[in-house]
JSON list of C-alpha atoms in Angstrom, two decimals:
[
{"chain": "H", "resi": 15, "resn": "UNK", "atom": "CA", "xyz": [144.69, 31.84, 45.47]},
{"chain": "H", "resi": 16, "resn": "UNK", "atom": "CA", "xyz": [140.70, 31.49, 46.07]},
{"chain": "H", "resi": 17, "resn": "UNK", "atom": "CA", "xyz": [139.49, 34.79, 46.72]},
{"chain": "H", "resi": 18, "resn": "UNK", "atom": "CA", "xyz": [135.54, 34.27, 48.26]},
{"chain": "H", "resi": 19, "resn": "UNK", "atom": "CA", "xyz": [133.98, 38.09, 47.74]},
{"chain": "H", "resi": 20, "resn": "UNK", "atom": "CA", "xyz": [130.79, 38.38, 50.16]},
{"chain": "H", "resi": 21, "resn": "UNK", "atom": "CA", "xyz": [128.15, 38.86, 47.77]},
{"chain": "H", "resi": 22, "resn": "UNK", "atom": "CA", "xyz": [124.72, 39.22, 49.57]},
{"chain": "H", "resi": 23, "resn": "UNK", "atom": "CA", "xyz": [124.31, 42.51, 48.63]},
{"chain": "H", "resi": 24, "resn": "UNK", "atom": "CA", "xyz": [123.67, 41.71, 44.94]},
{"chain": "H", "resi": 25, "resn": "UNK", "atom": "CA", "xyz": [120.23, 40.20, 45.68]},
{"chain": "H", "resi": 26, "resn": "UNK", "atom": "CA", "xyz": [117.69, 42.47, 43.83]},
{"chain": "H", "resi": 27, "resn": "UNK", "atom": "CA", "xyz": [117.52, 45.15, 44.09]},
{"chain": "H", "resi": 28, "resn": "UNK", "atom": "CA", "xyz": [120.59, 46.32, 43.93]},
{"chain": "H", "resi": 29, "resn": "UNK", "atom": "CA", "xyz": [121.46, 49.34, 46.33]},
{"chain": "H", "resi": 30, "resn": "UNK", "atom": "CA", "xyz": [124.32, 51.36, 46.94]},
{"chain": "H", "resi": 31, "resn": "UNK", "atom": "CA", "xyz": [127.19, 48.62, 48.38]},
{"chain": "H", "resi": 32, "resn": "UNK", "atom": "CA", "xyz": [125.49, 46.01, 45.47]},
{"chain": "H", "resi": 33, "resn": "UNK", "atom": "CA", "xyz": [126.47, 47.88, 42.66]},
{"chain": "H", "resi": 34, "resn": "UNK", "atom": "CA", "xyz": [129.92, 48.63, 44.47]},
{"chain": "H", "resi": 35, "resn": "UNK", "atom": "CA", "xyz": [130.19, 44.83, 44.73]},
{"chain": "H", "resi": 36, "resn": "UNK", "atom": "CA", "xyz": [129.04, 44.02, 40.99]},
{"chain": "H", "resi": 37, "resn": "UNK", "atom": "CA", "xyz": [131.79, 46.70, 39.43]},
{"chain": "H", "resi": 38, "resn": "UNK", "atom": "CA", "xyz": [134.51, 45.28, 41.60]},
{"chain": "H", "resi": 39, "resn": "UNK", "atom": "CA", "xyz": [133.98, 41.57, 40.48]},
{"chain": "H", "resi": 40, "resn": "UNK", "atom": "CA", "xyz": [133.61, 42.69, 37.19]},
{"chain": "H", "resi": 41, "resn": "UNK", "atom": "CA", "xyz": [136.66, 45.03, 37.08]},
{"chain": "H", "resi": 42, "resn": "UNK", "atom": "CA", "xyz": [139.08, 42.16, 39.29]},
{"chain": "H", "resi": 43, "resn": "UNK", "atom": "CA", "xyz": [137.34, 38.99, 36.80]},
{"chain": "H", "resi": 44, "resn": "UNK", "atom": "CA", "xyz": [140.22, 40.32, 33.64]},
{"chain": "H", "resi": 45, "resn": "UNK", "atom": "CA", "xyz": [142.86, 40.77, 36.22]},
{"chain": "H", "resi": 46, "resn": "UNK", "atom": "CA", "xyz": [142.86, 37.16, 37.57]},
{"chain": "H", "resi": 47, "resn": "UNK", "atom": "CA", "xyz": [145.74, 34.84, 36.89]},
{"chain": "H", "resi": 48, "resn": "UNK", "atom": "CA", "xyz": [145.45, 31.34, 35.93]},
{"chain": "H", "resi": 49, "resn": "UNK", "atom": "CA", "xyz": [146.21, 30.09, 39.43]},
{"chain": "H", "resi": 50, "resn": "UNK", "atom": "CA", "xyz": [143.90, 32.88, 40.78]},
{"chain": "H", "resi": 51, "resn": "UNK", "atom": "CA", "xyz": [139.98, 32.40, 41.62]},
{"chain": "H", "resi": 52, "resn": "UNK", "atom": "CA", "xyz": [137.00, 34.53, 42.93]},
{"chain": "H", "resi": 53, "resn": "UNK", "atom": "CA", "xyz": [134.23, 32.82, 44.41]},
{"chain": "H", "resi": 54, "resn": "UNK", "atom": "CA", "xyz": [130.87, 34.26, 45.31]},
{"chain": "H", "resi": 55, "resn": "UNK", "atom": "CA", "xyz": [129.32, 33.89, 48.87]},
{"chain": "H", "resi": 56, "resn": "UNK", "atom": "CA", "xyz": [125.50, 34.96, 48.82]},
{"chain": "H", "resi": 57, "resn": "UNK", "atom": "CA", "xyz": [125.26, 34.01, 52.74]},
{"chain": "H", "resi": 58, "resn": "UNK", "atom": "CA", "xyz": [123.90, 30.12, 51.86]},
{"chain": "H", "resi": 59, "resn": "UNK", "atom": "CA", "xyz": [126.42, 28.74, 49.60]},
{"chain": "H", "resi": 60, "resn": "UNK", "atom": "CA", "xyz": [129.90, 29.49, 48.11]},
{"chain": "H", "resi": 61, "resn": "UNK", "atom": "CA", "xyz": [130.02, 29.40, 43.95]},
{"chain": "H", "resi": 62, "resn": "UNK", "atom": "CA", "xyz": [132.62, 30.55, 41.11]},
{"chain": "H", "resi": 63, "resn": "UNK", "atom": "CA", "xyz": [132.03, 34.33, 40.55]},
{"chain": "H", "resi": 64, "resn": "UNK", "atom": "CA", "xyz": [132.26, 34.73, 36.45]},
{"chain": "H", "resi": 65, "resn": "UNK", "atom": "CA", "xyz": [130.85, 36.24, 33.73]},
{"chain": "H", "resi": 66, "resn": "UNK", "atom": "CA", "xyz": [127.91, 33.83, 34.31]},
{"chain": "H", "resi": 67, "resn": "UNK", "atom": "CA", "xyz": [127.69, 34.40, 37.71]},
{"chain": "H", "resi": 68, "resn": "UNK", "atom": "CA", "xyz": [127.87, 38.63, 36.91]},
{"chain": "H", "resi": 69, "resn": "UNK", "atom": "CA", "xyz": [125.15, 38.10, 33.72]},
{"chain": "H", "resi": 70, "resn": "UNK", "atom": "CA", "xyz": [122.66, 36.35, 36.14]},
{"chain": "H", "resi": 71, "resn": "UNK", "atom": "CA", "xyz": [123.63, 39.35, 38.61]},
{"chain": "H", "resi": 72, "resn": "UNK", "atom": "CA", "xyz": [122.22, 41.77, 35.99]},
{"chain": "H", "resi": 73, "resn": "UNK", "atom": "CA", "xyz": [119.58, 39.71, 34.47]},
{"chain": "H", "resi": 74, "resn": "UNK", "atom": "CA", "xyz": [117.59, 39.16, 38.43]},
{"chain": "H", "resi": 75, "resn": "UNK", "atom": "CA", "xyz": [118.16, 42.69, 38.78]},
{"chain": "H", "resi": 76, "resn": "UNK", "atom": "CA", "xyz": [116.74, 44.19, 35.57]},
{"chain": "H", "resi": 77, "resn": "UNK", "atom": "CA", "xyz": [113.77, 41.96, 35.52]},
{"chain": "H", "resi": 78, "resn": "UNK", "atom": "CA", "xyz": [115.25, 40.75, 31.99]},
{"chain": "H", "resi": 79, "resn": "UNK", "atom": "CA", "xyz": [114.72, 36.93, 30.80]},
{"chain": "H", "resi": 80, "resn": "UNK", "atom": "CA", "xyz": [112.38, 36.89, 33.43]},
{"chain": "H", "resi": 81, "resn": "UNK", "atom": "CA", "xyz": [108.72, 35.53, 32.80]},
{"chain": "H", "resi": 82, "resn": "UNK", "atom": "CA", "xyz": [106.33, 37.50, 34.60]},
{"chain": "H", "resi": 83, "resn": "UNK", "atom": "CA", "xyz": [105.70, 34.37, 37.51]},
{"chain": "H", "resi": 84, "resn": "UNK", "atom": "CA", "xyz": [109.29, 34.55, 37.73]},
{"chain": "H", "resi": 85, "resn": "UNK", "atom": "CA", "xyz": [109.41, 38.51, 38.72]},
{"chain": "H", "resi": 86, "resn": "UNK", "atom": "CA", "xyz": [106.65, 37.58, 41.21]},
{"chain": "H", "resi": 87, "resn": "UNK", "atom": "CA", "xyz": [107.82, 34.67, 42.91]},
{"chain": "H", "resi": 88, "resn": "UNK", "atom": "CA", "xyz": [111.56, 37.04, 43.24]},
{"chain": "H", "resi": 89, "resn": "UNK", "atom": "CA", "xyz": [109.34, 40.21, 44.40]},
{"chain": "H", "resi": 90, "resn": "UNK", "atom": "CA", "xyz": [106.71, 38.19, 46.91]},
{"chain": "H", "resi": 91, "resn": "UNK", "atom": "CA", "xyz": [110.54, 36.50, 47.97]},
{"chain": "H", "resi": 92, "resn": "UNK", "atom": "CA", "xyz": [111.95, 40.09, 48.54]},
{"chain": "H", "resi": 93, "resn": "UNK", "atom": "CA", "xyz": [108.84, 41.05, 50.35]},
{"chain": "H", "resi": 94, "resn": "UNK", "atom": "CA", "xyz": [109.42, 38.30, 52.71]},
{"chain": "H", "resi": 95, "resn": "UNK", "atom": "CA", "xyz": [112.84, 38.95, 53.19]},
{"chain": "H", "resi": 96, "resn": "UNK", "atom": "CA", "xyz": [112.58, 42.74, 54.09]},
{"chain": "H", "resi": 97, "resn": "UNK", "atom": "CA", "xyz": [109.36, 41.48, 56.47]},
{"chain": "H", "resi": 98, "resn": "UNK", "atom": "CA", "xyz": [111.56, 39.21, 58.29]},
{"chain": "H", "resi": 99, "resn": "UNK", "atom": "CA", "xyz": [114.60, 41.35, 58.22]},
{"chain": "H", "resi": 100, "resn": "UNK", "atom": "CA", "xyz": [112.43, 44.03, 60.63]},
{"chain": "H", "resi": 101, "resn": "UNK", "atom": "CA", "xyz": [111.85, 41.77, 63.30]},
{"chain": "H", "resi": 102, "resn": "UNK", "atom": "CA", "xyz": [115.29, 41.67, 65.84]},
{"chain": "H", "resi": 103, "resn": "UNK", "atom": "CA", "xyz": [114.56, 37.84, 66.94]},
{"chain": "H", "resi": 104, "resn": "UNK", "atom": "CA", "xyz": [114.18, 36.69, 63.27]},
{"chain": "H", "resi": 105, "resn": "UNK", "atom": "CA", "xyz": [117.79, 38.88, 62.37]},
{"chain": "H", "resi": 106, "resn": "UNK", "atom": "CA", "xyz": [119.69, 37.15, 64.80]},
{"chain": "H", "resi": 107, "resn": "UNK", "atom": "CA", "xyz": [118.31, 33.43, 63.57]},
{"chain": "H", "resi": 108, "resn": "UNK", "atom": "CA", "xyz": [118.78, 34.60, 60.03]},
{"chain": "H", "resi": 109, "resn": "UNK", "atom": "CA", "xyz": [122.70, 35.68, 60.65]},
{"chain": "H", "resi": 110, "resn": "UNK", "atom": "CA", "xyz": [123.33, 32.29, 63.26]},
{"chain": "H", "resi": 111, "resn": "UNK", "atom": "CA", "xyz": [122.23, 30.25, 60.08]},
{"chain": "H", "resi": 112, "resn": "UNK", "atom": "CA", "xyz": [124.63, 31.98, 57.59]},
{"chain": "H", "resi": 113, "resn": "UNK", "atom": "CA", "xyz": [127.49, 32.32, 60.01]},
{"chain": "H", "resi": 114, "resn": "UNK", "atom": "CA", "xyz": [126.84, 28.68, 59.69]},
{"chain": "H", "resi": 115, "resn": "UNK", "atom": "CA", "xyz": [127.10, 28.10, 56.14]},
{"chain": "H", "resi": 116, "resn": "UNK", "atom": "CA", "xyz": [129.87, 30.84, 55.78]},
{"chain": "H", "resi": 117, "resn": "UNK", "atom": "CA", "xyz": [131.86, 28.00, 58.27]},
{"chain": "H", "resi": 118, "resn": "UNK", "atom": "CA", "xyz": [131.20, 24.99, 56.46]},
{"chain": "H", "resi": 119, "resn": "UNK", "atom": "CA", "xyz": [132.15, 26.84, 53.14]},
{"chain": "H", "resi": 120, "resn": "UNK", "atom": "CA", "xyz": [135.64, 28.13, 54.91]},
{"chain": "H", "resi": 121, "resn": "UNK", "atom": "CA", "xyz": [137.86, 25.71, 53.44]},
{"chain": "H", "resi": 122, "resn": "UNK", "atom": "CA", "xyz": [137.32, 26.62, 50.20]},
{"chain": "H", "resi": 123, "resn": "UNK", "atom": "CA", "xyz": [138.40, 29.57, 50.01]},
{"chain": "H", "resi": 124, "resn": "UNK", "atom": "CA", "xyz": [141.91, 31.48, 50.91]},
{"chain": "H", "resi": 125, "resn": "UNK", "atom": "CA", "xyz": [140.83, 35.06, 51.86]},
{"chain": "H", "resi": 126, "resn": "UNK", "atom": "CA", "xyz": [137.46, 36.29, 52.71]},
{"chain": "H", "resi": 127, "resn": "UNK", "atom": "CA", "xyz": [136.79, 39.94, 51.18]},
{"chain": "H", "resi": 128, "resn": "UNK", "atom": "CA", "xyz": [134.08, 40.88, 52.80]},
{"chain": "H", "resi": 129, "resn": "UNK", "atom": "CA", "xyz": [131.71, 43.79, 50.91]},
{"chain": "H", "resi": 130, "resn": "UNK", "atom": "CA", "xyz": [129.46, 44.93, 54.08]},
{"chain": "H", "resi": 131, "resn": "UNK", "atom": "CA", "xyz": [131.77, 45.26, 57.06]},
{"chain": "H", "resi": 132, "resn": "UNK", "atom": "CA", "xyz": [132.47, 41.93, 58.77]},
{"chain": "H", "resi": 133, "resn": "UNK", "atom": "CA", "xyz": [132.02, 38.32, 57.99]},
{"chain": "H", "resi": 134, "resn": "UNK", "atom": "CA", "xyz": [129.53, 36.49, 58.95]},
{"chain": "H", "resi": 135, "resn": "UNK", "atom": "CA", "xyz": [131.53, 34.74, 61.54]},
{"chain": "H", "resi": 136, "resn": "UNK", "atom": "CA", "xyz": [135.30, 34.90, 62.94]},
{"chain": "H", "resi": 137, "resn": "UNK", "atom": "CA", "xyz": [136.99, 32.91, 60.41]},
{"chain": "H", "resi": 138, "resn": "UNK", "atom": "CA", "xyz": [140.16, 31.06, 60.71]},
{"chain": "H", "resi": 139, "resn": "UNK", "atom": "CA", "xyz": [140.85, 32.45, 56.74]},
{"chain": "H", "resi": 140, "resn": "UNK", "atom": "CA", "xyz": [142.51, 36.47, 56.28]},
{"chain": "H", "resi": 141, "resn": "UNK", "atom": "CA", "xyz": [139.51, 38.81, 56.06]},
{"chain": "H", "resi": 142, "resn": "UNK", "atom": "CA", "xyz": [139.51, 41.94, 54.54]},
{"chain": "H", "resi": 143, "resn": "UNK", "atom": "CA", "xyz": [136.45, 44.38, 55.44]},
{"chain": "H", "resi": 144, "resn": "UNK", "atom": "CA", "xyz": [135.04, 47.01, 53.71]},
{"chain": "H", "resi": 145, "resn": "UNK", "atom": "CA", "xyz": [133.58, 49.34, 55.86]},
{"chain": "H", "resi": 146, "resn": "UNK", "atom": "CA", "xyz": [131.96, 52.12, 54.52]},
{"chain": "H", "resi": 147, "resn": "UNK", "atom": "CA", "xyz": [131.77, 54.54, 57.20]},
{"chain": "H", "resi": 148, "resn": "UNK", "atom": "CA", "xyz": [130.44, 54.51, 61.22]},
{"chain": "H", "resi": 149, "resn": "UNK", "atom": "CA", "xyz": [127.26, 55.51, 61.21]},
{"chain": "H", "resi": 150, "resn": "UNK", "atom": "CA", "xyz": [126.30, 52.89, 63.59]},
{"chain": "H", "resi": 151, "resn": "UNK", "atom": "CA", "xyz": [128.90, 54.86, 66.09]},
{"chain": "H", "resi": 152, "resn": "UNK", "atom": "CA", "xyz": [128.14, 58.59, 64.99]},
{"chain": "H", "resi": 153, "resn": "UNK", "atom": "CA", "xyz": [124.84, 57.95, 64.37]},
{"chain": "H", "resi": 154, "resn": "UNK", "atom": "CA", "xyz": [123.36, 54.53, 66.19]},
{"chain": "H", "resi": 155, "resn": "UNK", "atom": "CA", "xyz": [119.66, 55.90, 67.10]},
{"chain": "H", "resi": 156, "resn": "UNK", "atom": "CA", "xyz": [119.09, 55.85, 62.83]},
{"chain": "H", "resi": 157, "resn": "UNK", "atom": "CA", "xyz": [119.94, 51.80, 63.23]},
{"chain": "H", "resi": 158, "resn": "UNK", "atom": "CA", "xyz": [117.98, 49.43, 64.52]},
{"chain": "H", "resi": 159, "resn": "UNK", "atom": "CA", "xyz": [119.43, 48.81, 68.06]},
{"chain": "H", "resi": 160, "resn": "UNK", "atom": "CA", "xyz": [120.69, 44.93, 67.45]},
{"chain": "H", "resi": 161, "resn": "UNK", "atom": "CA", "xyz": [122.43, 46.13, 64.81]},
{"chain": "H", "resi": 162, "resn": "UNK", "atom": "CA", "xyz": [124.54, 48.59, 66.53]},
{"chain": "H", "resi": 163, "resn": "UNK", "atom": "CA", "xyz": [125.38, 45.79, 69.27]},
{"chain": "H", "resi": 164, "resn": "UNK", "atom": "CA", "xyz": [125.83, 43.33, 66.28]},
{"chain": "H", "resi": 165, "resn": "UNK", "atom": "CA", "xyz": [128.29, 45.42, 64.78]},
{"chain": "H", "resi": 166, "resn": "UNK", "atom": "CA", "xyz": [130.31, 46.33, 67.44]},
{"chain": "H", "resi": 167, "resn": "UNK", "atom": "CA", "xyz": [130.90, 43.31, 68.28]},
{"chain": "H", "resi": 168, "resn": "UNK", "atom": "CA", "xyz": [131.13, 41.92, 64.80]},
{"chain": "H", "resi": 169, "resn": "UNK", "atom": "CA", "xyz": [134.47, 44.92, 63.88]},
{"chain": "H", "resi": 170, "resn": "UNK", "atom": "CA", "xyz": [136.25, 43.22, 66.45]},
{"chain": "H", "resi": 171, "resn": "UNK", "atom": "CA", "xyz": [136.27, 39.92, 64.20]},
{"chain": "H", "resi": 172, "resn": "UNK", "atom": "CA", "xyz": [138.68, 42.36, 61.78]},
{"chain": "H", "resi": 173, "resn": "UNK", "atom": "CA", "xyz": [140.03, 44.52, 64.37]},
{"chain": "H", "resi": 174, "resn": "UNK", "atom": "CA", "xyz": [143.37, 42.39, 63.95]},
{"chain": "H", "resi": 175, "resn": "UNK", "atom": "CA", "xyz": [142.85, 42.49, 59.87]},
{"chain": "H", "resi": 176, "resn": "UNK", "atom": "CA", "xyz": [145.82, 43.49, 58.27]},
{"chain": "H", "resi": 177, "resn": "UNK", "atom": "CA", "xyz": [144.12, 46.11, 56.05]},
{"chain": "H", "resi": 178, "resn": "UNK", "atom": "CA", "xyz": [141.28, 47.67, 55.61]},
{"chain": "H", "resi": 179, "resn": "UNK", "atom": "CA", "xyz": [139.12, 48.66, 52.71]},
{"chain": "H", "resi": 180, "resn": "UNK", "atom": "CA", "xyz": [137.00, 51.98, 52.43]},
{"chain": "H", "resi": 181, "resn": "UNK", "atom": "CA", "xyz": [135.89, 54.48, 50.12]},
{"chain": "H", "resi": 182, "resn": "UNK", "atom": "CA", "xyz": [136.78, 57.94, 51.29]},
{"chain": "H", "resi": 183, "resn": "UNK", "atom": "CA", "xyz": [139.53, 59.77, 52.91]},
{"chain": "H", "resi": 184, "resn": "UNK", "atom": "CA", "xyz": [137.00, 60.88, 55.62]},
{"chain": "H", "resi": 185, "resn": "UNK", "atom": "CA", "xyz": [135.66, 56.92, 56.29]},
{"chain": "H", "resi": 186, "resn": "UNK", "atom": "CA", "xyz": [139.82, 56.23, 56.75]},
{"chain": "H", "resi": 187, "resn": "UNK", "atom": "CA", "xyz": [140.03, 59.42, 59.03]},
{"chain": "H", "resi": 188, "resn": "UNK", "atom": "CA", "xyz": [136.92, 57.86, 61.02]},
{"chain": "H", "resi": 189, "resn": "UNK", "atom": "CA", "xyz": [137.85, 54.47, 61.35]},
{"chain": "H", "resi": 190, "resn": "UNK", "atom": "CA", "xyz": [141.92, 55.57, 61.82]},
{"chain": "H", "resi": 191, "resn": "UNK", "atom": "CA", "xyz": [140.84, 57.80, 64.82]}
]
């Protein structure tokens, strides 16, 4: 089985839901099988999640190995990034070109565990989400307001999933009710 693990959140640096994601690859990497693969999918291209892939993981985020153009080419890029991210018009281009890629990548894969609530597109592959909690219901005036539409419509994409992955008795209540 090919197991693709949605792993945009480990660009640097590496907030709550990235380190979740790195500690879960490396905890499931010495339970594989030998007909058993995880894949990585950063939101561009799909790759073989290993040790490699985890030491690269924690080398971009500790700065480590790094000359110092290096660090500033990956800070000036994460400047960019979080620039872009702000404006709504430049979100939605940004997620129509990785629902892209995720869709030209979805043969390769078996099951699409997805770390931040929904895949980037409805995918023809089993999905299991991990959603954290529904602040974007309880609370949607702290979100920016295309996310809150993006989202709702994006949970029904796993609405028919046949679980779903959280991390607290109170997210399960929330989501259950």
């Amino acid at each position: 089985m090919r197991v693709a693990i949605d792993t945009r959140s480990l660009r640097p640096p590496l907030a709550g839901i990235g380190h979740f994601t790195h500690r879960l690859a490396e905890a499931l990497l010495p339970l594989l099988s030998s007909d058993e693969t995880l894949l990585a999918f950063n939101g561009w291209r799909l790759e073989p999640l290993d040790g490699q892939f985890l030491e690269r993981v924690s080398s971009a985020n500790s700065g480590g190995g790094s000359s110092a153009l290096e660090r500033a080419t990956r800070q000036a890029a994460a400047r960019l990034y979080s620039g872009v991210r702000l404006a709504a018009p430049a979100r939605k281009a940004f997620r129509a070109v990785q629902a892209h890629c995720f869709r030209s990548n979805e043969e390769r894969f078996d099951v699409f565990h997805t770390m931040n609530y929904v895949p980037l597109s409805k995918s023809r592959r089993p999905v299991l989400p991990f959603i954290h909690d529904l602040s974007h219901v309880r609370h949607p005036q702290m979100h920016p307001k295309d996310r809150v539409e993006w989202l709702r419509k994006q949970l029904a994409l796993v609405a028919d999933a046949p679980l779903v992955q959280t991390n607290s008795h109170f997210s399960k209540n929330e989501i259950t009710a």
